[in-house]
XYZ file of C-alpha atoms in Angstrom:
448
model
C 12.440 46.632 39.358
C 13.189 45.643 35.775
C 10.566 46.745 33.150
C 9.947 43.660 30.506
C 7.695 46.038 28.334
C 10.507 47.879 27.040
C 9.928 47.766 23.552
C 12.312 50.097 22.462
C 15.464 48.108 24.070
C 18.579 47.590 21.951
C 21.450 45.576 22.936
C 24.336 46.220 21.068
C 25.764 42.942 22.837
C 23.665 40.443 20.553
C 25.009 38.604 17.445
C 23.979 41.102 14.406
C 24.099 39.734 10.930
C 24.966 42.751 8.280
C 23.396 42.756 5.295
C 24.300 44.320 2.424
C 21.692 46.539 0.523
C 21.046 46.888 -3.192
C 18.571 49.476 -3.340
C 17.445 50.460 -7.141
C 13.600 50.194 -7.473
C 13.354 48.170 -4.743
C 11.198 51.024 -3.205
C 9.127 51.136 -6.236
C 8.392 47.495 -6.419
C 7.232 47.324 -2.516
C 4.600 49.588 -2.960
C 2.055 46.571 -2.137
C -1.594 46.320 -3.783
C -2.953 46.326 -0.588
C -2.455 50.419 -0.224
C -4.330 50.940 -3.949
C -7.938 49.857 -2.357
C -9.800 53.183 -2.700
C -13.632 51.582 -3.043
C -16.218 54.013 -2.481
C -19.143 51.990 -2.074
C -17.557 49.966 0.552
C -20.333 50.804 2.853
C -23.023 49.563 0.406
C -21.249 46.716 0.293
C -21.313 46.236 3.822
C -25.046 46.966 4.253
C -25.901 44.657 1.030
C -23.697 41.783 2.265
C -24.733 38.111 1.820
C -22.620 34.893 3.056
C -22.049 34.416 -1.138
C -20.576 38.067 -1.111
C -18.029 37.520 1.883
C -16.296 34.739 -0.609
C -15.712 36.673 -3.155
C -14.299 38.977 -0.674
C -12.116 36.395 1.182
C -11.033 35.426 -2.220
C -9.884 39.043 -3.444
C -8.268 39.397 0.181
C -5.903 35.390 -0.845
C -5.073 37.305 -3.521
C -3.916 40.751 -2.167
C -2.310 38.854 0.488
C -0.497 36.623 -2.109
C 0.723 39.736 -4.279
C 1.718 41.521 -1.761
C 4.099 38.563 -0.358
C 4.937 37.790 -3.761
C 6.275 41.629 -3.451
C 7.904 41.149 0.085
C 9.882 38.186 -1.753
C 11.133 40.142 -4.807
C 12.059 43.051 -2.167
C 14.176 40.302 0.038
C 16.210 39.101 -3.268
C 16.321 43.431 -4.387
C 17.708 44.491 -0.959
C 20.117 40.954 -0.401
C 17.902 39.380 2.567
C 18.554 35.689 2.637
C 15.361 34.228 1.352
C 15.031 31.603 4.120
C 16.067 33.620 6.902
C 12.588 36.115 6.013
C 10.243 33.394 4.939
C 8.555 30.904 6.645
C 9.384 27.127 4.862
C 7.887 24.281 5.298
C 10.510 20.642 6.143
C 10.462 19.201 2.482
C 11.523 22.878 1.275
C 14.349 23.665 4.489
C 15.638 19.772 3.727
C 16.720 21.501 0.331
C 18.761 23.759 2.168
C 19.400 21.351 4.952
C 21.163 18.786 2.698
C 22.489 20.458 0.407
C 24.991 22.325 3.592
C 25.347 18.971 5.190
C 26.993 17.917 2.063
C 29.023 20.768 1.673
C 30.192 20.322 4.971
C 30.985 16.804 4.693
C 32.874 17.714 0.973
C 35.137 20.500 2.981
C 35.839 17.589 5.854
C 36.719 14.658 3.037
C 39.455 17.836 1.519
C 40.593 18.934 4.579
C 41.251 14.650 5.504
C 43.119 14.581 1.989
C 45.695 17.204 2.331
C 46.167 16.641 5.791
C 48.451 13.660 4.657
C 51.611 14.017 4.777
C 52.763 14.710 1.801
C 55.268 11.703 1.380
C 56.315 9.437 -1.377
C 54.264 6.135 0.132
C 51.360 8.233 0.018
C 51.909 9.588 -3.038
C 52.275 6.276 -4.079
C 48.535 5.447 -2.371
C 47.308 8.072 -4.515
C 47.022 11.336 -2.118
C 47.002 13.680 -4.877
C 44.508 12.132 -6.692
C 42.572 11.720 -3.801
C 42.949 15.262 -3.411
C 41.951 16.190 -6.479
C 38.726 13.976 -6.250
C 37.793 15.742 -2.986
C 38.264 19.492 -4.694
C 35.945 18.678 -7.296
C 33.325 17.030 -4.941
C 34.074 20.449 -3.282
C 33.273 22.331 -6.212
C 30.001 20.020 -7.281
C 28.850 20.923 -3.527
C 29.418 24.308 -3.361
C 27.220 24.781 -7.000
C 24.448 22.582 -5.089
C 24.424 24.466 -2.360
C 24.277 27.511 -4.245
C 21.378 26.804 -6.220
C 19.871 24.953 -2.790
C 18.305 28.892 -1.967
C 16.266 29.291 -5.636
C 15.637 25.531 -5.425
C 13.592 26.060 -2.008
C 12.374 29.399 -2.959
C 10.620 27.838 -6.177
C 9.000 25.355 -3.955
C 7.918 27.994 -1.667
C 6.505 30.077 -4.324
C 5.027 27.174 -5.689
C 2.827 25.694 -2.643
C 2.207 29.999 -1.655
C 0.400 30.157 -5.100
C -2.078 27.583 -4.243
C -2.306 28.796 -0.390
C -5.113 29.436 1.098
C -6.027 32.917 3.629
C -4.931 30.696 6.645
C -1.430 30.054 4.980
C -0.643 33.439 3.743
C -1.613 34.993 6.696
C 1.140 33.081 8.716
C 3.472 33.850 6.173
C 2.961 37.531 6.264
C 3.271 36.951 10.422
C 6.676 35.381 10.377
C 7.839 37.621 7.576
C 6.832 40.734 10.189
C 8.155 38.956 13.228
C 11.350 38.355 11.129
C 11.515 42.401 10.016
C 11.112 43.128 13.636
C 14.910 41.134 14.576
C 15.781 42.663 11.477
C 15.307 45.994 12.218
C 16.684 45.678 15.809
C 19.837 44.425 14.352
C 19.555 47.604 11.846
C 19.719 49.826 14.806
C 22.077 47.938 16.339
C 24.291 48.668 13.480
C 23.618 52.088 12.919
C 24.395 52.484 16.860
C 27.727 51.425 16.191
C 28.343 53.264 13.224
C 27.104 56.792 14.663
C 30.092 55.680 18.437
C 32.757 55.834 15.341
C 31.309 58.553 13.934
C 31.434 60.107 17.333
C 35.578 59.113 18.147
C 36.024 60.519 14.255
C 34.594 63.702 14.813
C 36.924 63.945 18.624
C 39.752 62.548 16.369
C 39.226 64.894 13.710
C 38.703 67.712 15.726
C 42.133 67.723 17.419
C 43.561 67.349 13.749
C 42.043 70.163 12.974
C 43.197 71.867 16.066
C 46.858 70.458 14.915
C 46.355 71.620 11.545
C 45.947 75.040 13.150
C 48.871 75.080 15.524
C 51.045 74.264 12.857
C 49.709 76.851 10.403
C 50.469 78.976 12.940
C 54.425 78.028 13.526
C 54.651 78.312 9.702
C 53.219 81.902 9.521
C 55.436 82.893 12.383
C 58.651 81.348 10.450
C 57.328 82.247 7.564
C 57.216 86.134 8.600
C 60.652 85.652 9.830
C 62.080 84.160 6.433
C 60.252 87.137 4.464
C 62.353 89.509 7.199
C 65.650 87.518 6.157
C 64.720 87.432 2.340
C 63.314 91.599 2.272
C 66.957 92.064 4.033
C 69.152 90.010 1.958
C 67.417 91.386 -1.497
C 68.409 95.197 -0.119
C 72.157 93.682 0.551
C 72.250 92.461 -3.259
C 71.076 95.770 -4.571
C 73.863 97.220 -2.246
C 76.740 95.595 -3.945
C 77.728 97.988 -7.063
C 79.707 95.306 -8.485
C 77.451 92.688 -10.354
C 80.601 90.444 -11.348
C 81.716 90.283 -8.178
C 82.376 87.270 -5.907
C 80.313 88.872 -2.717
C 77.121 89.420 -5.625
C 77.055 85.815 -6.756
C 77.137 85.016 -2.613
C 74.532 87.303 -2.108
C 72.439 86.148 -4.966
C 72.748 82.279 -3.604
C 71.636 83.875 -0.349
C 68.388 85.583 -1.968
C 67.993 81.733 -3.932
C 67.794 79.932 -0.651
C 65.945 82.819 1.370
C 63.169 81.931 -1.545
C 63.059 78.615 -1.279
C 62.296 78.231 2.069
C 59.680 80.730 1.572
C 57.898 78.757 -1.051
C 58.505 75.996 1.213
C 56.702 77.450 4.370
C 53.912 78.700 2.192
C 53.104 75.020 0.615
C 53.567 74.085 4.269
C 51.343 77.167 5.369
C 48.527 76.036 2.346
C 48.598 72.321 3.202
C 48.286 73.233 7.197
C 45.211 75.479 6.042
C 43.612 73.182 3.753
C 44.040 70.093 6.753
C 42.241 72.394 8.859
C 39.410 73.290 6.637
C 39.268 69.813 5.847
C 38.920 68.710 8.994
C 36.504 71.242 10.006
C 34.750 70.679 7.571
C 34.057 66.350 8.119
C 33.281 67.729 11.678
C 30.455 69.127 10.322
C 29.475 66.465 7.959
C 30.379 63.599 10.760
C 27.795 65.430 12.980
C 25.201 65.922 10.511
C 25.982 61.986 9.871
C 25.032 61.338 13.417
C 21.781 63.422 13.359
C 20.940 61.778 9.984
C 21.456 58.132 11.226
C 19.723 58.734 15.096
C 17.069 60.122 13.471
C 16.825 57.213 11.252
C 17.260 54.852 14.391
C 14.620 56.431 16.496
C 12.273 55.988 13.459
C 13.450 52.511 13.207
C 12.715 52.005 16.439
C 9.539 53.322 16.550
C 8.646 50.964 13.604
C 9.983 47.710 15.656
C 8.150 48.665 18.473
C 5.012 49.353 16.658
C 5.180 46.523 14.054
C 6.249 43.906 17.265
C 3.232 45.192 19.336
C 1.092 45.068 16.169
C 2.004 41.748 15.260
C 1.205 39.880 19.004
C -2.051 41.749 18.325
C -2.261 40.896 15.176
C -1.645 36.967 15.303
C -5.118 37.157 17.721
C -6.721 39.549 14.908
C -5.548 36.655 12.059
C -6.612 33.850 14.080
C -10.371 35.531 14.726
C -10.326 36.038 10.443
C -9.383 32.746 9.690
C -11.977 31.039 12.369
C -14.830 33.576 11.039
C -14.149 32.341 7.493
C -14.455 28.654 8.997
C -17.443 30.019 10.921
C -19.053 31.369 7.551
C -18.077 28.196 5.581
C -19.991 26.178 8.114
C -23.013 28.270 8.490
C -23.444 28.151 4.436
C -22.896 23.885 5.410
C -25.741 24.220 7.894
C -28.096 26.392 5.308
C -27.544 24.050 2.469
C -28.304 21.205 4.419
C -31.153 22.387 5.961
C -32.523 23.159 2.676
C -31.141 19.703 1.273
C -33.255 18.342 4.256
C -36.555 20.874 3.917
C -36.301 19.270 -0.029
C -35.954 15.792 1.379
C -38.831 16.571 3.255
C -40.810 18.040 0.357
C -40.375 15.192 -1.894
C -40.721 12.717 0.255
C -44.173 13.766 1.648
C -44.784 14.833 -2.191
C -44.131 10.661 -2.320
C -46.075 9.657 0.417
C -49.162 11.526 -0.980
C -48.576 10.636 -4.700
C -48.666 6.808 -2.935
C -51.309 7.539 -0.858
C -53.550 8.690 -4.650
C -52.456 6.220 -6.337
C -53.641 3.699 -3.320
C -56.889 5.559 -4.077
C -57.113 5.477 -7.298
C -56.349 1.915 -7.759
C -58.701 0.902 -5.164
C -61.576 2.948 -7.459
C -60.291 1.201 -10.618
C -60.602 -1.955 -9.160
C -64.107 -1.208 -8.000
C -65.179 0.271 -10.973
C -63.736 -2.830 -12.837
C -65.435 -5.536 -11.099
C -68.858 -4.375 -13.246
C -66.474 -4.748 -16.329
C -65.498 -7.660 -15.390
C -68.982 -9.974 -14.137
C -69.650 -8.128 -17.650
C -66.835 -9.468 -19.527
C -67.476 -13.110 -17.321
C -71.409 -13.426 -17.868
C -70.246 -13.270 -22.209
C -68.294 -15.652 -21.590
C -70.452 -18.232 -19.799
C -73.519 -17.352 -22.171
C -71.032 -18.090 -25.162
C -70.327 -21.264 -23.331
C -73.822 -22.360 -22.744
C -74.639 -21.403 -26.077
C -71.651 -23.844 -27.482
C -72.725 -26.195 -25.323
C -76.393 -26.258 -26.531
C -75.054 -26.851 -30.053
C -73.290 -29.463 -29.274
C -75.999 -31.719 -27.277
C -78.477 -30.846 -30.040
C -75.495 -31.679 -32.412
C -74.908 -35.362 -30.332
C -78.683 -35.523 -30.177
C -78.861 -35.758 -33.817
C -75.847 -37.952 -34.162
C -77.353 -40.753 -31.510
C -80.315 -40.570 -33.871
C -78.492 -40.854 -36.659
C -76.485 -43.568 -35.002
C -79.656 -45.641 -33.954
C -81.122 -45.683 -37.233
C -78.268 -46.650 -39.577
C -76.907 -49.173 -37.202
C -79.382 -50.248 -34.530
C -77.022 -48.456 -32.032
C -78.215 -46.521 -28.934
C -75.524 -43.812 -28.596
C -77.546 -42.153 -25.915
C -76.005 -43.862 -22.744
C -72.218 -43.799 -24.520
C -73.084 -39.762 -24.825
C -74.439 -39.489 -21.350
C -71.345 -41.835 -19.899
C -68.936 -39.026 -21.771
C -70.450 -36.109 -20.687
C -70.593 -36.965 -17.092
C -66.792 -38.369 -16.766
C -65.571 -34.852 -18.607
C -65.745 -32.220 -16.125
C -64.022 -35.052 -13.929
C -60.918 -36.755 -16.093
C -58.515 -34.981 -17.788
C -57.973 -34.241 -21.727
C -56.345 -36.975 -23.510
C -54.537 -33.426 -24.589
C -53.099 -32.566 -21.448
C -49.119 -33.735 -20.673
C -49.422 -34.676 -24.133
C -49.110 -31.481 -26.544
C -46.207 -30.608 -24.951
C -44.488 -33.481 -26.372
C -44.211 -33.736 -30.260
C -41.396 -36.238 -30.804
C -43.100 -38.806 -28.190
C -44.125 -41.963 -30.293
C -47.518 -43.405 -29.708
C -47.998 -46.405 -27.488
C -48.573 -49.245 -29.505
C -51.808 -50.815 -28.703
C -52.891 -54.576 -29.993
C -56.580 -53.645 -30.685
C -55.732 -50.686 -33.342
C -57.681 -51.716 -35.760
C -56.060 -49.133 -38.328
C -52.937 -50.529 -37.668
């Protein structure tokens, strides 16, 4: 029965994409914000919290989170990861990338169409060379494009992760771990390989140095027979009395070549010994190798399994953040429109009252003014009746007057006036409102 939780599974048979590494203070720069938090009065914090608190706090955690990708970014270009193969971009920032390899595809296809002309004087004549010379430098144009395609996108994405919210950063620190976690398998993948070579080197250097052994050992054993030959033929030149002689020059020749091939089998017998240390010696560092780099891939494992497990776990984790901050944002909705609506309520019933003592109040000023008012109304009529009494005594005098200067009795004229005036209207009225009207002209003016 296969096991599908095998976390620590590596397949050396998958596609693995080497990268090279820069390091330098790439270490250094990684050390993330996040691991400087050292707040002692977190707890107090805790205990004290209000929903105006936690955004402060969300805020400081957008921008930890922020720093610290803004870290795992300058890392990526530090170590030479390919910037969108670790980071998460959105379709107007991939299109970047997108279009700018289409074209450089379709720039190699239009060069590879132009020199696969024959190379003939009618299409010579056609212009082939130019035409090949137009497709190199669209070539060229593309290439620089699609160079500066990777910083383009990467501006954009630093760009739109600067004005990110928790949500969005979050996600991007999620595909940046799920991203180290193929990473690091292909790491151990690697490393795998390297420590199987390291493994045939040290076999393969072992039976050099074995070689280098057996052959020190011929030398020394010719080389012990050569010091025989040359020990003998020295004692046969100090034998010959004659110094001048033909046998002393021979012998001396003899002693020459004896001590050459010495000299020769001792280089031999130093290079043989040297090999061997040499190779005795990378034994030891090849194995040391291995132990250095399994050690380093059981770590490396450990890390992948850890930070793939984590991350599953941690997606959920993110997901219950995100939908608490939500959850906080619309409980502070609810409370501020429940107080919006207990203040609606206030000053609306503070309405309804204030219209309810004014309705009151006006009703008592209108009672208290009707007094005022039969008050103002009984001056009025006694001023009236008192005009009026000054006039009839006034007319009174007038008919008398009238009746003794011209025989007249103005009485019933008077009494025919006074009793049509309450009854037709003011020769006034319709009239005052017209200045430029001209009078009627009437035959019996007498004035006129």
């Amino acid at each position: 029965m296969s096991d599908d939780f095998d976390l620590l599974e590596t397949s050396s048979n998958e596609k693995t994409e080497k990268v090279d590494v820069n390091w330098g203070k790439a270490i250094d720069t990684m050390k993330s914000k996040l691991s400087q938090e050292d707040d002692p009065e977190v707890r107090q914090k805790i205990l004290n919290a209000t929903l105006d608190d936690v955004v402060h706090m969300a805020e400081k955690d957008r921008t930890t989170l922020l720093d610290a990708i803004k870290d795992l970014t300058d890392y990526q270009d530090e170590v030479g990861i390919i910037f969108e193969k670790f980071s998460s971009l959105n379709a107007t920032e991939q299109k970047v990338i997108d279009d700018a390899q289409k074209a450089l595809e379709r720039a190699r296809i239009e060069l590879e169409d132009a020199e696969a002309k024959p190379d003939t004087w009618w299409n010579n004549l056609w212009g082939r060379k130019s035409k090949i010379k137009r497709a190199q430098d669209a070539l060229k144009a593309a290439e620089k494009v699609r160079a500066g395609a990777d910083n383009k996108a990467k501006a954009m994405f630093q760009e739109r992760i600067e004005k990110a919210d928790v949500q969005t950063l979050l996600g991007e620190l999620s595909y940046k771990s799920q991203a180290a976690v193929s990473r690091l398998k292909n790491r151990e993948v690697e490393i795998k390989e390297v420590e199987e070579k390291l493994k045939d080197a040290i076999v393969e250097a072992s039976k050099n140095h074995t070689k280098a052994l057996e052959k020190k050992k011929e030398v020394e054993e010719k080389l012990e027979a050569q010091y025989a030959l040359l020990k003998q033929a020295r004692q046969e030149l100090e034998d010959i009395a004659d110094k001048q002689s033909a046998e002393y020059a021979e012998a001396i020749g003899k002693v020459t070549t004896l001590e050459q091939k010495v000299e020769e089998l001792e280089g031999l017998k130093n290079a043989y010994t040297t090999l061997a240390a040499s190779k005795d010696s990378f034994v030891h560092k090849h194995n040391l190798t291995i132990k250095v780099l399994t050690s380093l891939r059981s770590n490396l494992q450990t890390h992948r399994a850890k930070l793939k497990s984590d991350t599953e776990e941690r997606l959920k984790y993110y997901d219950g953040y995100v939908v608490a901050l939500k959850a906080r944002t619309d409980q502070e909705f609810a409370a501020i429109l429940e107080h919006l609506g207990v203040k609606t309520d206030e000053h609306i019933g503070e309405t309804l009252a204030s219209m309810h003592t004014a309705s009151a109040k006006a009703r008592q000023d209108m009672m208290d003014n009707i007094p005022v008012h039969e008050k103002v109304m009984q001056g009025v009529y006694s001023s009236y009746a008192e005009a009026l009494q000054e006039i009839r005594a006034k007319d009174s005098d007038i008919q008398k007057n009238f009746a003794e200067r011209y025989g007249i009795d103005m009485k019933e004229i008077f009494e025919d006036y006074y009793n049509s005036d309450a009854n037709e209207p003011s020769g006034d009225d319709g009239e005052g409102d017209k200045p430029n009207q001209k009078p009627v002209a009437n035959d019996d003016d007498l004035l006129s």
